[in-house]
mmCIF file of N, CA and C in Angstrom:
data_model
loop_
_atom_site.group_PDB
_atom_site.id
_atom_site.type_symbol
_atom_site.label_atom_id
_atom_site.label_comp_id
_atom_site.label_asym_id
_atom_site.label_seq_id
_atom_site.Cartn_x
_atom_site.Cartn_y
_atom_site.Cartn_z
ATOM 1 N N MET A 16 -15.540 50.088 15.280
ATOM 2 C CA MET A 16 -14.199 49.510 15.245
ATOM 3 C C MET A 16 -13.774 49.056 16.645
ATOM 4 N N ARG A 17 -14.071 49.869 17.617
ATOM 5 C CA ARG A 17 -13.677 49.556 18.982
ATOM 6 C C ARG A 17 -14.389 48.300 19.489
ATOM 7 N N ARG A 18 -15.667 48.179 19.157
ATOM 8 C CA ARG A 18 -16.439 47.009 19.582
ATOM 9 C C ARG A 18 -15.909 45.738 18.943
ATOM 10 N N ALA A 19 -15.518 45.830 17.692
ATOM 11 C CA ALA A 19 -14.968 44.659 16.998
ATOM 12 C C ALA A 19 -13.672 44.208 17.649
ATOM 13 N N ALA A 20 -12.842 45.172 18.015
ATOM 14 C CA ALA A 20 -11.574 44.836 18.671
ATOM 15 C C ALA A 20 -11.826 44.216 20.039
ATOM 16 N N GLN A 21 -12.785 44.758 20.756
ATOM 17 C CA GLN A 21 -13.112 44.219 22.070
ATOM 18 C C GLN A 21 -13.700 42.816 21.948
ATOM 19 N N ALA A 22 -14.554 42.608 20.972
ATOM 20 C CA ALA A 22 -15.143 41.293 20.750
ATOM 21 C C ALA A 22 -14.066 40.270 20.381
ATOM 22 N N ALA A 23 -13.118 40.676 19.558
ATOM 23 C CA ALA A 23 -12.018 39.783 19.172
ATOM 24 C C ALA A 23 -11.174 39.421 20.391
ATOM 25 N N LEU A 24 -10.937 40.385 21.264
ATOM 26 C CA LEU A 24 -10.162 40.138 22.481
ATOM 27 C C LEU A 24 -10.908 39.173 23.403
ATOM 28 N N GLU A 25 -12.208 39.360 23.546
ATOM 29 C CA GLU A 25 -13.002 38.471 24.388
ATOM 30 C C GLU A 25 -13.021 37.056 23.825
ATOM 31 N N ASP A 26 -13.114 36.922 22.504
ATOM 32 C CA ASP A 26 -13.077 35.601 21.873
ATOM 33 C C ASP A 26 -11.743 34.918 22.127
ATOM 34 N N ARG A 27 -10.663 35.679 22.035
ATOM 35 C CA ARG A 27 -9.322 35.127 22.276
ATOM 36 C C ARG A 27 -9.201 34.638 23.715
ATOM 37 N N GLU A 28 -9.750 35.418 24.664
ATOM 38 C CA GLU A 28 -9.695 35.030 26.065
ATOM 39 C C GLU A 28 -10.500 33.757 26.312
ATOM 40 N N LYS A 29 -11.644 33.618 25.645
ATOM 41 C CA LYS A 29 -12.453 32.407 25.801
ATOM 42 C C LYS A 29 -11.729 31.184 25.263
ATOM 43 N N VAL A 30 -11.067 31.342 24.127
ATOM 44 C CA VAL A 30 -10.314 30.230 23.544
ATOM 45 C C VAL A 30 -9.168 29.840 24.469
ATOM 46 N N GLN A 31 -8.458 30.837 25.015
ATOM 47 C CA GLN A 31 -7.364 30.558 25.950
ATOM 48 C C GLN A 31 -7.894 29.842 27.178
ATOM 49 N N SER A 32 -9.016 30.303 27.692
ATOM 50 C CA SER A 32 -9.590 29.716 28.895
ATOM 51 C C SER A 32 -9.989 28.263 28.647
ATOM 52 N N ARG A 33 -10.632 27.997 27.508
ATOM 53 C CA ARG A 33 -11.028 26.616 27.184
ATOM 54 C C ARG A 33 -9.805 25.727 27.021
ATOM 55 N N ARG A 34 -8.787 26.245 26.342
ATOM 56 C CA ARG A 34 -7.565 25.461 26.125
ATOM 57 C C ARG A 34 -6.888 25.153 27.460
ATOM 58 N N MET A 35 -6.808 26.165 28.330
ATOM 59 C CA MET A 35 -6.187 25.952 29.634
ATOM 60 C C MET A 35 -7.028 24.989 30.466
ATOM 61 N N ASP A 36 -8.350 25.086 30.390
ATOM 62 C CA ASP A 36 -9.223 24.145 31.100
ATOM 63 C C ASP A 36 -8.927 22.710 30.670
ATOM 64 N N GLN A 37 -8.770 22.519 29.366
ATOM 65 C CA GLN A 37 -8.496 21.179 28.848
ATOM 66 C C GLN A 37 -7.142 20.674 29.331
ATOM 67 N N LEU A 38 -6.130 21.533 29.313
ATOM 68 C CA LEU A 38 -4.801 21.123 29.771
ATOM 69 C C LEU A 38 -4.814 20.778 31.260
ATOM 70 N N VAL A 39 -5.452 21.632 32.051
ATOM 71 C CA VAL A 39 -5.501 21.397 33.500
ATOM 72 C C VAL A 39 -6.312 20.140 33.799
ATOM 73 N N GLU A 40 -7.400 19.949 33.096
ATOM 74 C CA GLU A 40 -8.197 18.742 33.325
ATOM 75 C C GLU A 40 -7.405 17.482 32.969
ATOM 76 N N ALA A 41 -6.633 17.537 31.895
ATOM 77 C CA ALA A 41 -5.820 16.380 31.515
ATOM 78 C C ALA A 41 -4.734 16.108 32.560
ATOM 79 N N ALA A 42 -4.158 17.165 33.104
ATOM 80 C CA ALA A 42 -3.079 17.010 34.089
ATOM 81 C C ALA A 42 -3.601 16.554 35.446
ATOM 82 N N THR A 43 -4.878 16.822 35.713
ATOM 83 C CA THR A 43 -5.421 16.509 37.035
ATOM 84 C C THR A 43 -6.598 15.537 36.967
ATOM 85 N N ALA A 44 -6.667 14.738 35.925
ATOM 86 C CA ALA A 44 -7.799 13.827 35.719
ATOM 87 C C ALA A 44 -7.921 12.802 36.846
ATOM 88 N N GLU A 45 -9.159 12.435 37.130
ATOM 89 C CA GLU A 45 -9.442 11.465 38.183
ATOM 90 C C GLU A 45 -8.748 10.131 37.922
ATOM 91 N N ILE A 46 -8.625 9.783 36.660
ATOM 92 C CA ILE A 46 -8.035 8.498 36.288
ATOM 93 C C ILE A 46 -6.543 8.411 36.641
ATOM 94 N N ARG A 47 -5.913 9.553 36.858
ATOM 95 C CA ARG A 47 -4.483 9.560 37.176
ATOM 96 C C ARG A 47 -4.221 9.002 38.575
ATOM 97 N N GLN A 48 -5.210 8.994 39.446
ATOM 98 C CA GLN A 48 -5.104 8.432 40.794
ATOM 99 C C GLN A 48 -3.879 8.960 41.558
ATOM 100 N N GLY A 49 -3.602 10.223 41.435
ATOM 101 C CA GLY A 49 -2.514 10.836 42.189
ATOM 102 C C GLY A 49 -1.162 10.803 41.513
ATOM 103 N N ALA A 50 -1.036 10.154 40.351
ATOM 104 C CA ALA A 50 0.241 10.087 39.630
ATOM 105 C C ALA A 50 0.422 11.382 38.834
ATOM 106 N N VAL A 51 1.464 12.125 39.169
ATOM 107 C CA VAL A 51 1.709 13.421 38.543
ATOM 108 C C VAL A 51 2.231 13.236 37.120
ATOM 109 N N ASP A 52 1.650 13.959 36.183
ATOM 110 C CA ASP A 52 2.122 13.976 34.800
ATOM 111 C C ASP A 52 3.015 15.200 34.646
ATOM 112 N N TYR A 53 4.301 15.009 34.914
ATOM 113 C CA TYR A 53 5.244 16.136 34.905
ATOM 114 C C TYR A 53 5.338 16.786 33.534
ATOM 115 N N GLY A 54 5.234 15.992 32.483
ATOM 116 C CA GLY A 54 5.285 16.539 31.128
ATOM 117 C C GLY A 54 4.138 17.502 30.871
ATOM 118 N N LYS A 55 2.932 17.103 31.254
ATOM 119 C CA LYS A 55 1.753 17.949 31.065
ATOM 120 C C LYS A 55 1.847 19.196 31.949
ATOM 121 N N ASN A 56 2.311 19.015 33.180
ATOM 122 C CA ASN A 56 2.462 20.160 34.075
ATOM 123 C C ASN A 56 3.470 21.175 33.529
ATOM 124 N N LEU A 57 4.587 20.688 33.005
ATOM 125 C CA LEU A 57 5.583 21.600 32.433
ATOM 126 C C LEU A 57 5.085 22.252 31.151
ATOM 127 N N GLU A 58 4.249 21.539 30.396
ATOM 128 C CA GLU A 58 3.631 22.139 29.213
ATOM 129 C C GLU A 58 2.752 23.325 29.619
ATOM 130 N N ILE A 59 2.019 23.154 30.708
ATOM 131 C CA ILE A 59 1.183 24.242 31.214
ATOM 132 C C ILE A 59 2.058 25.400 31.680
ATOM 133 N N CYS A 60 3.145 25.089 32.371
ATOM 134 C CA CYS A 60 4.080 26.141 32.801
ATOM 135 C C CYS A 60 4.641 26.897 31.601
ATOM 136 N N ASP A 61 4.971 26.183 30.548
ATOM 137 C CA ASP A 61 5.486 26.820 29.338
ATOM 138 C C ASP A 61 4.448 27.748 28.708
ATOM 139 N N CYS A 62 3.187 27.311 28.695
ATOM 140 C CA CYS A 62 2.110 28.154 28.150
ATOM 141 C C CYS A 62 2.015 29.463 28.923
ATOM 142 N N VAL A 63 2.076 29.368 30.228
ATOM 143 C CA VAL A 63 1.988 30.569 31.064
ATOM 144 C C VAL A 63 3.239 31.422 30.892
ATOM 145 N N GLY A 64 4.384 30.783 30.734
ATOM 146 C CA GLY A 64 5.628 31.527 30.530
ATOM 147 C C GLY A 64 5.639 32.288 29.213
ATOM 148 N N ARG A 65 5.058 31.696 28.166
ATOM 149 C CA ARG A 65 4.999 32.361 26.857
ATOM 150 C C ARG A 65 3.996 33.507 26.848
ATOM 151 N N ASP A 66 2.869 33.305 27.512
ATOM 152 C CA ASP A 66 1.795 34.296 27.492
ATOM 153 C C ASP A 66 1.279 34.494 28.919
ATOM 154 N N PRO A 67 1.759 35.531 29.599
ATOM 155 C CA PRO A 67 1.366 35.748 30.995
ATOM 156 C C PRO A 67 -0.142 35.899 31.209
ATOM 157 N N SER A 68 -0.886 36.262 30.168
ATOM 158 C CA SER A 68 -2.336 36.379 30.335
ATOM 159 C C SER A 68 -2.980 35.014 30.563
ATOM 160 N N GLU A 69 -2.281 33.947 30.245
ATOM 161 C CA GLU A 69 -2.775 32.590 30.489
ATOM 162 C C GLU A 69 -2.829 32.278 31.991
ATOM 163 N N ALA A 70 -2.091 33.042 32.795
ATOM 164 C CA ALA A 70 -2.048 32.781 34.236
ATOM 165 C C ALA A 70 -3.430 32.889 34.864
ATOM 166 N N LEU A 71 -4.231 33.843 34.425
ATOM 167 C CA LEU A 71 -5.582 33.987 34.969
ATOM 168 C C LEU A 71 -6.442 32.779 34.631
ATOM 169 N N ALA A 72 -6.320 32.303 33.403
ATOM 170 C CA ALA A 72 -7.072 31.111 32.989
ATOM 171 C C ALA A 72 -6.605 29.894 33.792
ATOM 172 N N LEU A 73 -5.306 29.812 34.058
ATOM 173 C CA LEU A 73 -4.757 28.708 34.849
ATOM 174 C C LEU A 73 -5.331 28.717 36.256
ATOM 175 N N VAL A 74 -5.305 29.867 36.893
ATOM 176 C CA VAL A 74 -5.803 29.965 38.263
ATOM 177 C C VAL A 74 -7.292 29.610 38.316
ATOM 178 N N ALA A 75 -8.061 30.088 37.359
ATOM 179 C CA ALA A 75 -9.493 29.771 37.330
ATOM 180 C C ALA A 75 -9.719 28.277 37.139
ATOM 181 N N ALA A 76 -8.946 27.652 36.261
ATOM 182 C CA ALA A 76 -9.093 26.215 36.005
ATOM 183 C C ALA A 76 -8.690 25.398 37.235
ATOM 184 N N VAL A 77 -7.605 25.782 37.886
ATOM 185 C CA VAL A 77 -7.160 25.064 39.088
ATOM 186 C C VAL A 77 -8.186 25.242 40.205
ATOM 187 N N LYS A 78 -8.723 26.436 40.315
ATOM 188 C CA LYS A 78 -9.738 26.692 41.349
ATOM 189 C C LYS A 78 -10.955 25.789 41.151
ATOM 190 N N ARG A 79 -11.375 25.629 39.905
ATOM 191 C CA ARG A 79 -12.498 24.729 39.627
ATOM 192 C C ARG A 79 -12.154 23.282 39.994
ATOM 193 N N ARG A 80 -10.934 22.867 39.687
ATOM 194 C CA ARG A 80 -10.524 21.488 39.987
ATOM 195 C C ARG A 80 -10.418 21.264 41.499
ATOM 196 N N LEU A 81 -10.041 22.300 42.245
ATOM 197 C CA LEU A 81 -9.962 22.171 43.699
ATOM 198 C C LEU A 81 -11.348 21.982 44.318
ATOM 199 N N GLY A 82 -12.387 22.371 43.605
ATOM 200 C CA GLY A 82 -13.751 22.208 44.085
ATOM 201 C C GLY A 82 -14.282 20.790 43.947
ATOM 202 N N LYS A 83 -13.544 19.927 43.288
ATOM 203 C CA LYS A 83 -13.956 18.524 43.129
ATOM 204 C C LYS A 83 -13.853 17.808 44.473
ATOM 205 N N ASN A 84 -14.638 16.768 44.648
ATOM 206 C CA ASN A 84 -14.634 16.005 45.901
ATOM 207 C C ASN A 84 -13.598 14.893 45.915
ATOM 208 N N ASP A 85 -12.839 14.746 44.857
ATOM 209 C CA ASP A 85 -11.825 13.693 44.763
ATOM 210 C C ASP A 85 -10.490 14.232 45.278
ATOM 211 N N ALA A 86 -9.980 13.605 46.318
ATOM 212 C CA ALA A 86 -8.727 14.063 46.928
ATOM 213 C C ALA A 86 -7.553 13.970 45.954
ATOM 214 N N HIS A 87 -7.571 12.986 45.049
ATOM 215 C CA HIS A 87 -6.497 12.857 44.066
ATOM 216 C C HIS A 87 -6.472 14.070 43.138
ATOM 217 N N VAL A 88 -7.634 14.505 42.703
ATOM 218 C CA VAL A 88 -7.732 15.671 41.817
ATOM 219 C C VAL A 88 -7.244 16.917 42.549
ATOM 220 N N GLN A 89 -7.624 17.054 43.800
ATOM 221 C CA GLN A 89 -7.201 18.218 44.582
ATOM 222 C C GLN A 89 -5.684 18.233 44.766
ATOM 223 N N LEU A 90 -5.112 17.075 45.069
ATOM 224 C CA LEU A 90 -3.663 16.989 45.244
ATOM 225 C C LEU A 90 -2.932 17.292 43.940
ATOM 226 N N LEU A 91 -3.403 16.733 42.834
ATOM 227 C CA LEU A 91 -2.775 17.007 41.539
ATOM 228 C C LEU A 91 -2.901 18.484 41.164
ATOM 229 N N SER A 92 -4.017 19.103 41.519
ATOM 230 C CA SER A 92 -4.214 20.526 41.242
ATOM 231 C C SER A 92 -3.233 21.380 42.029
ATOM 232 N N LEU A 93 -3.058 21.046 43.295
ATOM 233 C CA LEU A 93 -2.098 21.789 44.122
ATOM 234 C C LEU A 93 -0.665 21.569 43.651
ATOM 235 N N THR A 94 -0.361 20.352 43.219
ATOM 236 C CA THR A 94 0.973 20.058 42.691
ATOM 237 C C THR A 94 1.226 20.859 41.421
ATOM 238 N N LEU A 95 0.231 20.928 40.552
ATOM 239 C CA LEU A 95 0.348 21.728 39.331
ATOM 240 C C LEU A 95 0.575 23.185 39.673
ATOM 241 N N LEU A 96 -0.198 23.709 40.596
ATOM 242 C CA LEU A 96 -0.055 25.110 40.991
ATOM 243 C C LEU A 96 1.333 25.372 41.574
ATOM 244 N N GLU A 97 1.825 24.454 42.396
ATOM 245 C CA GLU A 97 3.163 24.591 42.974
ATOM 246 C C GLU A 97 4.234 24.601 41.877
ATOM 247 N N MET A 98 4.105 23.699 40.907
ATOM 248 C CA MET A 98 5.085 23.656 39.814
ATOM 249 C C MET A 98 5.082 24.956 39.023
ATOM 250 N N CYS A 99 3.902 25.498 38.794
ATOM 251 C CA CYS A 99 3.818 26.747 38.033
ATOM 252 C C CYS A 99 4.443 27.902 38.803
ATOM 253 N N VAL A 100 4.197 27.953 40.095
ATOM 254 C CA VAL A 100 4.781 29.024 40.907
ATOM 255 C C VAL A 100 6.302 28.915 40.912
ATOM 256 N N LYS A 101 6.824 27.710 40.987
ATOM 257 C CA LYS A 101 8.267 27.515 41.043
ATOM 258 C C LYS A 101 8.954 27.648 39.686
ATOM 259 N N ASN A 102 8.210 27.414 38.593
ATOM 260 C CA ASN A 102 8.844 27.389 37.264
ATOM 261 C C ASN A 102 8.456 28.537 36.346
ATOM 262 N N CYS A 103 7.526 29.366 36.749
ATOM 263 C CA CYS A 103 7.084 30.487 35.909
ATOM 264 C C CYS A 103 7.408 31.791 36.605
ATOM 265 N N GLU A 104 8.086 32.646 35.904
ATOM 266 C CA GLU A 104 8.417 33.943 36.480
ATOM 267 C C GLU A 104 7.186 34.832 36.571
ATOM 268 N N THR A 105 6.179 34.573 35.722
ATOM 269 C CA THR A 105 5.013 35.447 35.656
ATOM 270 C C THR A 105 3.923 35.083 36.659
ATOM 271 N N CYS A 106 3.998 33.911 37.281
ATOM 272 C CA CYS A 106 2.931 33.494 38.215
ATOM 273 C C CYS A 106 3.004 34.224 39.527
#
C-alpha cells in the first residue's frame, strides 16, 4: 500500500513538472524575441499560488531555460522569475 501511494505521488510530481516545463517554455520561447507574455507569466504565478509544490517545478524549469545560449530566453526567464517572486506569497 505504501509503495502504491509513493508511486502515485511520484507520478503526480512528474505530471506537474512536465506541465510547468511546458508553461515556462511557452512563456520564454525563442520566438518571443524578448517580448514578455504577461498573461502566461501570471498564469504560472497563479499555478504556484494554488499549489506551492509547483514552485520546485518552476525553479527547475527556469533553471533549465537560463542554461540556453539565447539572451532573449534568459531575459524572459529572469522576468518570469521576478514576477513570480513579486506576485506569489509561496515563492
